[in-house]
Each structure stands twice: as structure tokens, then as C-alpha cells.
Amino acid sequence: MNRKHLFSALIAISIFIFSCGGNSSQAPAGSTPAPAPEAAKPANDTKGVGKFTNVELTHPLDEGMVKQGQAIYELKCASCHKLSTEKLVGPGWKGVTDRRAPEWIMNFATNTDEMLDKDANAKALLEVCMVRMPNQNLKDDEVRHVLEFMRKNDGKN
Amino acid sequence: MNRFSLILCAIGVITATQSCKMKNTESVVGGDAAAKVYVAPGKYDEFYNFVSGGFSGQVSVYGLPSGRLLKVIPVFSVNPENGYGYSEESKAMLTTSAGFVPWDDEHHLELSQTNGEQDGRWIFANANNTPRVARIDLSTFRTAEILEMPNSGGNHSSPFITENTEYVVAGTRFSVPLGNQDVPINSFKENFKSVASFISVDKTSGNMNIAFQIALPAMNLDLSHAGKGPSHDWFFFSTYNTEQANTLLEVNASQKDKDFIVAVNWKKAEEYAKAGKGVKMKTQYVHNVWNEETQSATSKTESEVLVLDPAELKDVIYMIPCPKSPHGCDVDPTGEYIVGSGKLAALIPVFSFTKMTQAIANKSFEGEYHGIPVLKYESVLHGEVQKPGLGPLHTEFDGKGNAYTSFFLSSEVVKWSIKDLKVLDRVPTYYSVGHLCIPGGDTKKPWGKYVIAYNKITKDRYLPTGPELAQAAQLYDISGDKMQLLLDFPTIGEPHYAQACPASLIKDKSLKIYDINKNHNPYVSMGEKATKVVRSGDRVDVYMTAIRSHLTPDNIEGVFVGDEVYFHVTNLEQDWDVPHGFAIKHNPNAELLMMPGETVTLKFVPDKQGIYPFYCTDFCSALHQEMQGYLRVSPRGANVPLKYGTGNTEPANTTAAK
């Protein structure tokens, strides 16, 4: 009996961990959450693993960055990510800036392998998508431009 | 008693001799050999070893001391494995004045140098059969340039270089008439020339150009090496067949006791060339250059070459007599000693550069060879290594005053001291060693840790594989007084000369990806949005992209039997080690491998109607098996509109071929 319960509990826990939208906060204890300049705090404010620890968001959107971000999207991202909510190879981008912290997005796009190995949310995505997200070699300013384009796609201002 | 001890002595001697003969591999390999060549999984080797592929036409790259094969770089032969010579972009690399030549016999390699030391920028390779010189870029490990040699019959004494890579040389092994004149073969002495070409190398781009050629008298130029340090201005070429035979050379070119080492003052020859002393000869040779920006090769036919006549070059060329058809011609790290290896000789002559300059100053000549002064053997000789072995071929240096010479006939490597010419050690090779390589062993700065012997025959060394067996390399530790055999490893084709250098010279500047933003291939698709299929007459250009794990477009219709279909596939990945491949059913061609950020083109002319699947050939992801598509080829004149896409879910166009 006891063993059976334990088993069920384990399954439940694994489902929770591996499910794509696992919302458990991954922020290490004691770290202060990023200031939330957006209207609402992202549902999951973990920043992930990488060099980006504090991304200043601009209001209104920087249309120059949006434009460059869109060009990068079309060259390096559009093969796998739609701008709707529909999953292609990777998740659709609609709402990504609501689901993820800006730092997490930028760390995932630039420090892809380490994120896929260490970050629980990135790992969970891999379980769903079954293709390791390619590191597309974006420079720091390029990934920031892509983030701006994502914000535009999500109707931020 | 006396008789008794004599008998004992005799038995002792016999036993000793026999045990010597019984020596086998097991007894030769020391107990710590395995530890010395063990490179743990995931760890890097200490040296790169570039090994010529001989009749494979390619260059293979091994790690030392493990002997692990890292890569085969296609150079002079097509390589269906990655599309070299098959893709539209690379075909031009193998163009010659005789058209497209898909194969050659690659013999020697030389790493570029600065101040007489390896600099890890390029490696040069020669093609013996259709005479050419190639330059391989060591940031990409790709052939960057191939230059054809006019007035050459077989480019053998090549591609050796001067101390700052000012020049690469290309000396012809088979003399031929200049300008492809139609003459009787037996007019060899009068009409044939052995031409030594000096190819200038641009300091920044590495681009090669024939600066000048020296038309030496008819004979066979065999090998060469540049001087260094004090002998910086000189180049030395070994020769055979100074008998000038044009038939049965086996006998007729082995008549004389001595042939020559040709000493050429290239600095002075350069002055003569710049002063316009030569003749600009009309000829045809092809120059192929790979362009990193357009990711494709271009071929240019050159029409002129500057030829210098030795008769007009005063104080430039001298002949040094050298016993018995010399093969190797090697200069020690100090630049003072020149070692000639007579392949039929039982001694090794070592010449002194200082003595050579004195002999020239004193006009210590024993005569002339077709107008070129012949120096007196004794006045140039530093000394001879006596009874070193049978059939010396090649010599490398450890930078500690020692030379290592390979002996083909007696299958051994012999270590000897340059200064006093004493034999210090000898080890057997298995079998019939040709070239040797010590990392940096022909430069000013050798890393005298290992010598590698490249053997022509392996016979019983490996599991039998039918009549055709691998040739092989053998690695010896030379860090101590005695050479120690550590490892055997089989090689690609027939290994001739090789080069090795510390991994640190190359590994950190190795390119990881092609930046897609710098991709200027005219057929690039900058993102999936830019993919398209364009018809122009019978030509169909498919602008396709590849990324884990789909091709775009992956459904193509409206192509007809006999169309020339060009698949221009751009790999959109920007991560290290994520190539994609491309192949389509029944294409009588090859596959393509596209490195990240690269566009490569495959031509396909379907000659039957049908559905032709195409797919990614290089396992790229968990969904690699899904990375596929279909080309519909309809009969000519069928009413099938051009249609293409990926992931389109609109109702199928049900038009059938009529």
C-alpha cells in the first residue's frame, strides 16, 4: 500500500515538473525579483542561467529595435517559431513576454546549451518539443532587439 | 680451455645474432608505450599531424600521440561524402587546362612559416600527376586555392617553402618540352627542360601566383627544401637522371656515381625576374580560388608565365655532386647543413653551406653541366655518415643536433649526430619506410618529441583485408637517447610527406560556423520567408533552407522531365557542429553537406517522371528522420503549375499528369 502511494506521488511530481507550463518559482531563495515595469509581472519570473541579470525595458517600445528584431526573427527564428500561439517546432511566440522574464528569454536565446542542461523551465520545454533549441549565435544587442520584437508581438507599449 | 671458451664465445655470438633476428614487435614495444599514446576520452591530442593521402589525392589529419583520425580534407580528388567537386560551388576547384580532373596523386605537405617557424595559417599540398599546388586554409580546414603549373610534367619537388612563405616551389619530376612543343621523345637532351617554378604567396590573403620559372637542363627534379638562417636566400633541389635517359630509367638513369643537388639563389633569381631578364612565354594554366564570402570557387585561365634561362643567370645556380640518385634534400634547423639521401647509396653525404659559399667564391669547380658550374664534391662536403643503412630516403631533425633518416631498403629509422656524423641509434619499421615527420622537423624550431615513420608496406601488421592492405604510420618517442616504438596506425591512401605542429597553433582559431549575415552566396535564402522556386526556361532554381528539423520548401510540384533543377540549400543554423545534408533520389551525383550558415547547390536533371523524395543525410536531431520532402516530376508538357511550400494545409491540387 505504502509503496503504491509513493509511486503515485512520484508520477504526480514528475508530471508537475515535466509539464511545459510548470509555474513553480525557480528563483533562488533570497534573490529579489526583477522590477516589473510591464503592466503585470510575468507569470514565471525566473531569470534563467546566463549573463543577463537585469534587462531595462523601454517605454514606449523602441521601434528601431523592433524593426531589427523582426529581421533577425525572419532569418534565424521563424523556421521554428510562429508569431501566433501555435507550436511549430518550438512554441508560438504569442504571449511569451507574459510567460517569461525578459532575462530568461535573452539567456535562453544566447546561452542555449547551458539553459537546456540546467534550467528547469528550459528542460521542461525540451521534453515537450523534443528538439534542442539551436543556439543561433545572437549578439547581445541582437537578442535585445528580438525581445523588443516579441514585446511588440504581444501588444506591449 | 682456450678452445672451450672459443666455442662458448661462438655460441654466445650465434645466440645473440639470432635473438636479434627474432626480434618482433612485442619485444620492440616497451611496457609504457600504451600510457604514452593514451589520450583519455574527451581530451585533446597534443599535436595535429597532417598526412598526405598519396593516390587518394586528399590530406588526412590525425591527432598525436593517439593516432586518431580527425578529418580527411578533400583537395585534389572529388569527395562525394561532402559534395566537394560535385556541388556547383566547388566544381571550379578541380578545373584545369585539361578541363575538370576529378583525381590526383598528392605527395607532399608544408605548413606555412614565419621566420622559419610554423605559423599555423595554411598548409600547402602538391598534385603530382596534373601538376598543381594547393593551399588549404587552417581556420576552415578547406582547400582555398589550387594553381596549375605550366611547363611541368609531374609536380614532385613541391610544395616546399621559404622561411617567411615568400615562395612555394614546384619542380617538375618529368622533364617536358617548354610550351608543349611536338618533338621526338628521343630529343630529350635537346628539347626537354626540368622547370622549377617559384610561386609567390601574398602575406595577407595567401593568394598564389607564379612569379617566375627557371628552365633547368633536362633531368628529373625530385625533392627540395629551402635554406634557413644563413642560407635563407637559397633553395636546394635533388635531381636524378642527370644521365638524361628517356627510356628504361631503372637502368639508364642509374649509371652515374653522382647526380646533383641544385642550389638556387632565389633572392638573386627574384632580382633577375624583377629586372625583366626572363622571357614572357605564352601558355595556359588555370588558377582556382575559393571565395569565403560567396562560398564558391572561381576559375581563371592565365595565359603567360615568366621563364628564366639559367645561361643568363650569373651567380644564381650551382650544382653540388651527390651520390646515387638523391631523393631527400633536407636542411637542418641551423641552415648550415644540407643532407642529400642517395636512394641507391650506402652512405649519407652532408654538405656545408659555409663551405659551399667558400667554394663558389674560390671557383672550386670540377666542370659544367649544360653551362651550370659544378662544385667540387669535397670542397662542399661537411662529411659522410658511413654505413648508416641501405637506401636512405628522407631526413628530419629534432633541434638537438640530431638527424633521423629513413631507410627504405633496410626498413629502419637511423638517428645520427649532425656534427660528428656518428650513428647513435636505429629502430626497425614495419615495413619499407618512406617519409618521416618530426613536428616542426624541417623548420628552424622542431618539437623533437616524436618521429613518425610512414610505411609503404604493412603486410602482416593488421587483420588481413584481402589483397589490398592499408599503409601505415608508426609513432616513435625520441625524447630520450634511444628511439622507442609507441604506436601503429593505418593511413588514408599512400602517405608521403607529412607535417605536424602543436595543436595550440591551430585549435583556437578554428572556425565554428559561417556567419549567415556574411553569406553572400548569390543563391542564399536569408530565412524561410526568402525561400522560393523560380523557373526560367528549362532551369528551375530551388531556394531552400534547412534547420532542425525541416526543409523549406518540402513539397515541390511543377517540375518536368529534363528540367535542370538547382537546389540551393542554406543551412540556417548558427551553432557549432550542426551541419545538414541533402540528397535526392536517383541523382547521379553526390550528396551535399551544408555547414551552419552556408549555402550549397546541387544540380539534378530528372530524366523520368515520378515522385522524388529528398532528405537530410546528416543526423541532426531527434526528428532527423522527419527532415524530408518530395519533388514531383511530371511529363514534359503536363499541366502542372509550379507550386511549393512547407506545412501548407490548403486542399491538395489534384491535377494529374496528362
PDB file of N, CA and C in Angstrom, chain B residues 465-522:
ATOM      1  N   THR B 465      42.772  -7.780 -45.060  1.00  0.00           N
ATOM      2  CA  THR B 465      41.585  -7.218 -45.716  1.00  0.00           C
ATOM      3  C   THR B 465      41.653  -7.504 -47.212  1.00  0.00           C
ATOM      4  N   GLY B 466      41.985  -8.741 -47.567  1.00  0.00           N
ATOM      5  CA  GLY B 466      42.101  -9.074 -48.984  1.00  0.00           C
ATOM      6  C   GLY B 466      43.445  -8.609 -49.515  1.00  0.00           C
ATOM      7  N   PRO B 467      43.595  -8.593 -50.854  1.00  0.00           N
ATOM      8  CA  PRO B 467      44.900  -8.252 -51.428  1.00  0.00           C
ATOM      9  C   PRO B 467      45.325  -6.812 -51.148  1.00  0.00           C
ATOM     10  N   GLU B 468      44.353  -5.904 -51.019  1.00  0.00           N
ATOM     11  CA  GLU B 468      44.723  -4.501 -50.833  1.00  0.00           C
ATOM     12  C   GLU B 468      44.758  -4.171 -49.343  1.00  0.00           C
ATOM     13  N   LEU B 469      45.919  -3.763 -48.862  1.00  0.00           N
ATOM     14  CA  LEU B 469      46.092  -3.505 -47.432  1.00  0.00           C
ATOM     15  C   LEU B 469      46.329  -2.028 -47.185  1.00  0.00           C
ATOM     16  N   ALA B 470      46.057  -1.622 -45.977  1.00  0.00           N
ATOM     17  CA  ALA B 470      46.306  -0.233 -45.590  1.00  0.00           C
ATOM     18  C   ALA B 470      47.805   0.022 -45.546  1.00  0.00           C
ATOM     19  N   GLN B 471      48.175   1.264 -45.814  1.00  0.00           N
ATOM     20  CA  GLN B 471      49.535   1.671 -45.497  1.00  0.00           C
ATOM     21  C   GLN B 471      49.460   2.275 -44.095  1.00  0.00           C
ATOM     22  N   ALA B 472      50.617   2.597 -43.540  1.00  0.00           N
ATOM     23  CA  ALA B 472      50.546   2.908 -42.125  1.00  0.00           C
ATOM     24  C   ALA B 472      51.607   3.874 -41.653  1.00  0.00           C
ATOM     25  N   ALA B 473      51.307   4.431 -40.479  1.00  0.00           N
ATOM     26  CA  ALA B 473      52.262   5.283 -39.792  1.00  0.00           C
ATOM     27  C   ALA B 473      52.700   4.585 -38.518  1.00  0.00           C
ATOM     28  N   GLN B 474      53.921   4.870 -38.094  1.00  0.00           N
ATOM     29  CA  GLN B 474      54.397   4.361 -36.813  1.00  0.00           C
ATOM     30  C   GLN B 474      54.987   5.510 -36.025  1.00  0.00           C
ATOM     31  N   LEU B 475      54.578   5.578 -34.777  1.00  0.00           N
ATOM     32  CA  LEU B 475      54.994   6.677 -33.911  1.00  0.00           C
ATOM     33  C   LEU B 475      56.090   6.212 -32.966  1.00  0.00           C
ATOM     34  N   TYR B 476      57.180   6.980 -32.928  1.00  0.00           N
ATOM     35  CA  TYR B 476      58.294   6.670 -32.021  1.00  0.00           C
ATOM     36  C   TYR B 476      58.513   7.847 -31.078  1.00  0.00           C
ATOM     37  N   ASP B 477      58.798   7.510 -29.828  1.00  0.00           N
ATOM     38  CA  ASP B 477      59.202   8.523 -28.853  1.00  0.00           C
ATOM     39  C   ASP B 477      60.695   8.773 -29.066  1.00  0.00           C
ATOM     40  N   ILE B 478      61.072  10.032 -29.295  1.00  0.00           N
ATOM     41  CA  ILE B 478      62.501  10.329 -29.482  1.00  0.00           C
ATOM     42  C   ILE B 478      62.997  11.284 -28.404  1.00  0.00           C
ATOM     43  N   SER B 479      62.261  11.354 -27.290  1.00  0.00           N
ATOM     44  CA  SER B 479      62.668  12.311 -26.259  1.00  0.00           C
ATOM     45  C   SER B 479      63.918  11.839 -25.508  1.00  0.00           C
ATOM     46  N   GLY B 480      64.178  10.521 -25.523  1.00  0.00           N
ATOM     47  CA  GLY B 480      65.375  10.017 -24.843  1.00  0.00           C
ATOM     48  C   GLY B 480      66.497   9.728 -25.835  1.00  0.00           C
ATOM     49  N   ASP B 481      67.544   9.081 -25.363  1.00  0.00           N
ATOM     50  CA  ASP B 481      68.673   8.745 -26.235  1.00  0.00           C
ATOM     51  C   ASP B 481      68.276   7.709 -27.276  1.00  0.00           C
ATOM     52  N   LYS B 482      67.426   6.774 -26.846  1.00  0.00           N
ATOM     53  CA  LYS B 482      67.025   5.688 -27.724  1.00  0.00           C
ATOM     54  C   LYS B 482      65.604   5.927 -28.220  1.00  0.00           C
ATOM     55  N   MET B 483      65.373   5.612 -29.471  1.00  0.00           N
ATOM     56  CA  MET B 483      64.021   5.734 -30.024  1.00  0.00           C
ATOM     57  C   MET B 483      63.169   4.587 -29.508  1.00  0.00           C
ATOM     58  N   GLN B 484      61.912   4.880 -29.234  1.00  0.00           N
ATOM     59  CA  GLN B 484      61.027   3.838 -28.703  1.00  0.00           C
ATOM     60  C   GLN B 484      59.736   3.796 -29.516  1.00  0.00           C
ATOM     61  N   LEU B 485      59.449   2.629 -30.103  1.00  0.00           N
ATOM     62  CA  LEU B 485      58.207   2.474 -30.870  1.00  0.00           C
ATOM     63  C   LEU B 485      57.020   2.502 -29.914  1.00  0.00           C
ATOM     64  N   LEU B 486      56.026   3.389 -30.234  1.00  0.00           N
ATOM     65  CA  LEU B 486      54.865   3.508 -29.358  1.00  0.00           C
ATOM     66  C   LEU B 486      53.597   2.969 -29.992  1.00  0.00           C
ATOM     67  N   LEU B 487      53.413   3.226 -31.299  1.00  0.00           N
ATOM     68  CA  LEU B 487      52.089   3.017 -31.868  1.00  0.00           C
ATOM     69  C   LEU B 487      52.140   2.824 -33.380  1.00  0.00           C
ATOM     70  N   ASP B 488      51.241   1.964 -33.878  1.00  0.00           N
ATOM     71  CA  ASP B 488      50.959   1.840 -35.316  1.00  0.00           C
ATOM     72  C   ASP B 488      49.585   2.431 -35.578  1.00  0.00           C
ATOM     73  N   PHE B 489      49.409   3.145 -36.657  1.00  0.00           N
ATOM     74  CA  PHE B 489      48.038   3.459 -37.092  1.00  0.00           C
ATOM     75  C   PHE B 489      47.962   3.512 -38.611  1.00  0.00           C
ATOM     76  N   PRO B 490      46.882   2.912 -39.178  1.00  0.00           N
ATOM     77  CA  PRO B 490      46.745   2.892 -40.632  1.00  0.00           C
ATOM     78  C   PRO B 490      46.414   4.283 -41.168  1.00  0.00           C
ATOM     79  N   THR B 491      46.728   4.516 -42.427  1.00  0.00           N
ATOM     80  CA  THR B 491      46.520   5.836 -43.021  1.00  0.00           C
ATOM     81  C   THR B 491      45.645   5.751 -44.261  1.00  0.00           C
ATOM     82  N   ILE B 492      45.234   6.919 -44.739  1.00  0.00           N
ATOM     83  CA  ILE B 492      44.413   7.030 -45.945  1.00  0.00           C
ATOM     84  C   ILE B 492      45.338   7.013 -47.160  1.00  0.00           C
ATOM     85  N   GLY B 493      45.013   6.242 -48.186  1.00  0.00           N
ATOM     86  CA  GLY B 493      45.815   6.220 -49.410  1.00  0.00           C
ATOM     87  C   GLY B 493      47.246   5.829 -49.106  1.00  0.00           C
ATOM     88  N   GLU B 494      48.180   6.502 -49.765  1.00  0.00           N
ATOM     89  CA  GLU B 494      49.594   6.244 -49.501  1.00  0.00           C
ATOM     90  C   GLU B 494      50.208   7.482 -48.877  1.00  0.00           C
ATOM     91  N   PRO B 495      50.646   7.387 -47.627  1.00  0.00           N
ATOM     92  CA  PRO B 495      51.208   8.593 -47.012  1.00  0.00           C
ATOM     93  C   PRO B 495      52.597   8.894 -47.568  1.00  0.00           C
ATOM     94  N   HIS B 496      52.769  10.104 -48.074  1.00  0.00           N
ATOM     95  CA  HIS B 496      54.115  10.542 -48.441  1.00  0.00           C
ATOM     96  C   HIS B 496      54.572  11.468 -47.322  1.00  0.00           C
ATOM     97  N   TYR B 497      54.897  12.714 -47.661  1.00  0.00           N
ATOM     98  CA  TYR B 497      55.395  13.589 -46.617  1.00  0.00           C
ATOM     99  C   TYR B 497      54.254  14.036 -45.704  1.00  0.00           C
ATOM    100  N   ALA B 498      54.607  14.360 -44.483  1.00  0.00           N
ATOM    101  CA  ALA B 498      53.624  14.813 -43.509  1.00  0.00           C
ATOM    102  C   ALA B 498      54.195  15.979 -42.734  1.00  0.00           C
ATOM    103  N   GLN B 499      53.312  16.696 -42.077  1.00  0.00           N
ATOM    104  CA  GLN B 499      53.727  17.788 -41.215  1.00  0.00           C
ATOM    105  C   GLN B 499      52.982  17.642 -39.897  1.00  0.00           C
ATOM    106  N   ALA B 500      53.610  18.092 -38.833  1.00  0.00           N
ATOM    107  CA  ALA B 500      52.927  18.094 -37.547  1.00  0.00           C
ATOM    108  C   ALA B 500      53.282  19.375 -36.821  1.00  0.00           C
ATOM    109  N   CYS B 501      52.335  19.877 -36.042  1.00  0.00           N
ATOM    110  CA  CYS B 501      52.593  21.091 -35.273  1.00  0.00           C
ATOM    111  C   CYS B 501      51.794  21.036 -33.991  1.00  0.00           C
ATOM    112  N   PRO B 502      52.216  21.812 -32.982  1.00  0.00           N
ATOM    113  CA  PRO B 502      51.458  21.823 -31.729  1.00  0.00           C
ATOM    114  C   PRO B 502      50.017  22.246 -31.989  1.00  0.00           C
ATOM    115  N   ALA B 503      49.080  21.583 -31.323  1.00  0.00           N
ATOM    116  CA  ALA B 503      47.660  21.874 -31.531  1.00  0.00           C
ATOM    117  C   ALA B 503      47.350  23.338 -31.237  1.00  0.00           C
ATOM    118  N   SER B 504      48.095  23.923 -30.298  1.00  0.00           N
ATOM    119  CA  SER B 504      47.815  25.310 -29.887  1.00  0.00           C
ATOM    120  C   SER B 504      47.979  26.298 -31.036  1.00  0.00           C
ATOM    121  N   LEU B 505      48.737  25.935 -32.072  1.00  0.00           N
ATOM    122  CA  LEU B 505      48.915  26.848 -33.211  1.00  0.00           C
ATOM    123  C   LEU B 505      47.638  26.995 -34.021  1.00  0.00           C
ATOM    124  N   ILE B 506      46.752  26.024 -33.923  1.00  0.00           N
ATOM    125  CA  ILE B 506      45.599  25.994 -34.816  1.00  0.00           C
ATOM    126  C   ILE B 506      44.265  25.970 -34.083  1.00  0.00           C
ATOM    127  N   LYS B 507      44.183  25.242 -32.990  1.00  0.00           N
ATOM    128  CA  LYS B 507      42.861  24.871 -32.464  1.00  0.00           C
ATOM    129  C   LYS B 507      41.982  26.066 -32.055  1.00  0.00           C
ATOM    130  N   ASP B 508      42.600  27.112 -31.521  1.00  0.00           N
ATOM    131  CA  ASP B 508      41.774  28.206 -31.019  1.00  0.00           C
ATOM    132  C   ASP B 508      41.269  29.136 -32.110  1.00  0.00           C
ATOM    133  N   LYS B 509      41.860  29.030 -33.315  1.00  0.00           N
ATOM    134  CA  LYS B 509      41.340  29.892 -34.378  1.00  0.00           C
ATOM    135  C   LYS B 509      40.517  29.107 -35.390  1.00  0.00           C
ATOM    136  N   SER B 510      40.157  27.901 -35.012  1.00  0.00           N
ATOM    137  CA  SER B 510      39.342  27.080 -35.899  1.00  0.00           C
ATOM    138  C   SER B 510      37.931  27.671 -35.970  1.00  0.00           C
ATOM    139  N   LEU B 511      37.468  27.879 -37.186  1.00  0.00           N
ATOM    140  CA  LEU B 511      36.139  28.469 -37.389  1.00  0.00           C
ATOM    141  C   LEU B 511      35.055  27.498 -36.921  1.00  0.00           C
ATOM    142  N   LYS B 512      34.018  28.024 -36.255  1.00  0.00           N
ATOM    143  CA  LYS B 512      32.956  27.142 -35.760  1.00  0.00           C
ATOM    144  C   LYS B 512      31.738  27.157 -36.686  1.00  0.00           C
ATOM    145  N   ILE B 513      31.381  28.318 -37.158  1.00  0.00           N
ATOM    146  CA  ILE B 513      30.220  28.437 -38.056  1.00  0.00           C
ATOM    147  C   ILE B 513      30.528  29.509 -39.111  1.00  0.00           C
ATOM    148  N   TYR B 514      29.769  29.483 -40.192  1.00  0.00           N
ATOM    149  CA  TYR B 514      29.798  30.604 -41.131  1.00  0.00           C
ATOM    150  C   TYR B 514      28.700  31.565 -40.705  1.00  0.00           C
ATOM    151  N   ASP B 515      29.083  32.809 -40.460  1.00  0.00           N
ATOM    152  CA  ASP B 515      28.116  33.818 -40.036  1.00  0.00           C
ATOM    153  C   ASP B 515      27.127  34.046 -41.182  1.00  0.00           C
ATOM    154  N   ILE B 516      25.859  33.741 -40.934  1.00  0.00           N
ATOM    155  CA  ILE B 516      24.881  33.827 -42.023  1.00  0.00           C
ATOM    156  C   ILE B 516      24.705  35.258 -42.515  1.00  0.00           C
ATOM    157  N   ASN B 517      24.984  36.215 -41.658  1.00  0.00           N
ATOM    158  CA  ASN B 517      24.882  37.619 -42.087  1.00  0.00           C
ATOM    159  C   ASN B 517      25.958  37.985 -43.104  1.00  0.00           C
ATOM    160  N   LYS B 518      27.018  37.150 -43.171  1.00  0.00           N
ATOM    161  CA  LYS B 518      28.092  37.431 -44.146  1.00  0.00           C
ATOM    162  C   LYS B 518      28.007  36.477 -45.327  1.00  0.00           C
ATOM    163  N   ASN B 519      26.912  35.753 -45.438  1.00  0.00           N
ATOM    164  CA  ASN B 519      26.738  34.811 -46.544  1.00  0.00           C
ATOM    165  C   ASN B 519      26.345  35.588 -47.798  1.00  0.00           C
ATOM    166  N   HIS B 520      27.278  35.695 -48.741  1.00  0.00           N
ATOM    167  CA  HIS B 520      26.993  36.418 -49.982  1.00  0.00           C
ATOM    168  C   HIS B 520      26.914  35.474 -51.175  1.00  0.00           C
ATOM    169  N   ASN B 521      26.568  34.219 -50.889  1.00  0.00           N
ATOM    170  CA  ASN B 521      26.285  33.312 -51.997  1.00  0.00           C
ATOM    171  C   ASN B 521      25.083  33.890 -52.747  1.00  0.00           C
ATOM    172  N   PRO B 522      25.194  34.050 -54.082  1.00  0.00           N
ATOM    173  CA  PRO B 522      24.077  34.674 -54.809  1.00  0.00           C
ATOM    174  C   PRO B 522      22.762  33.907 -54.665  1.00  0.00           C
TER     175      PRO B 522
END
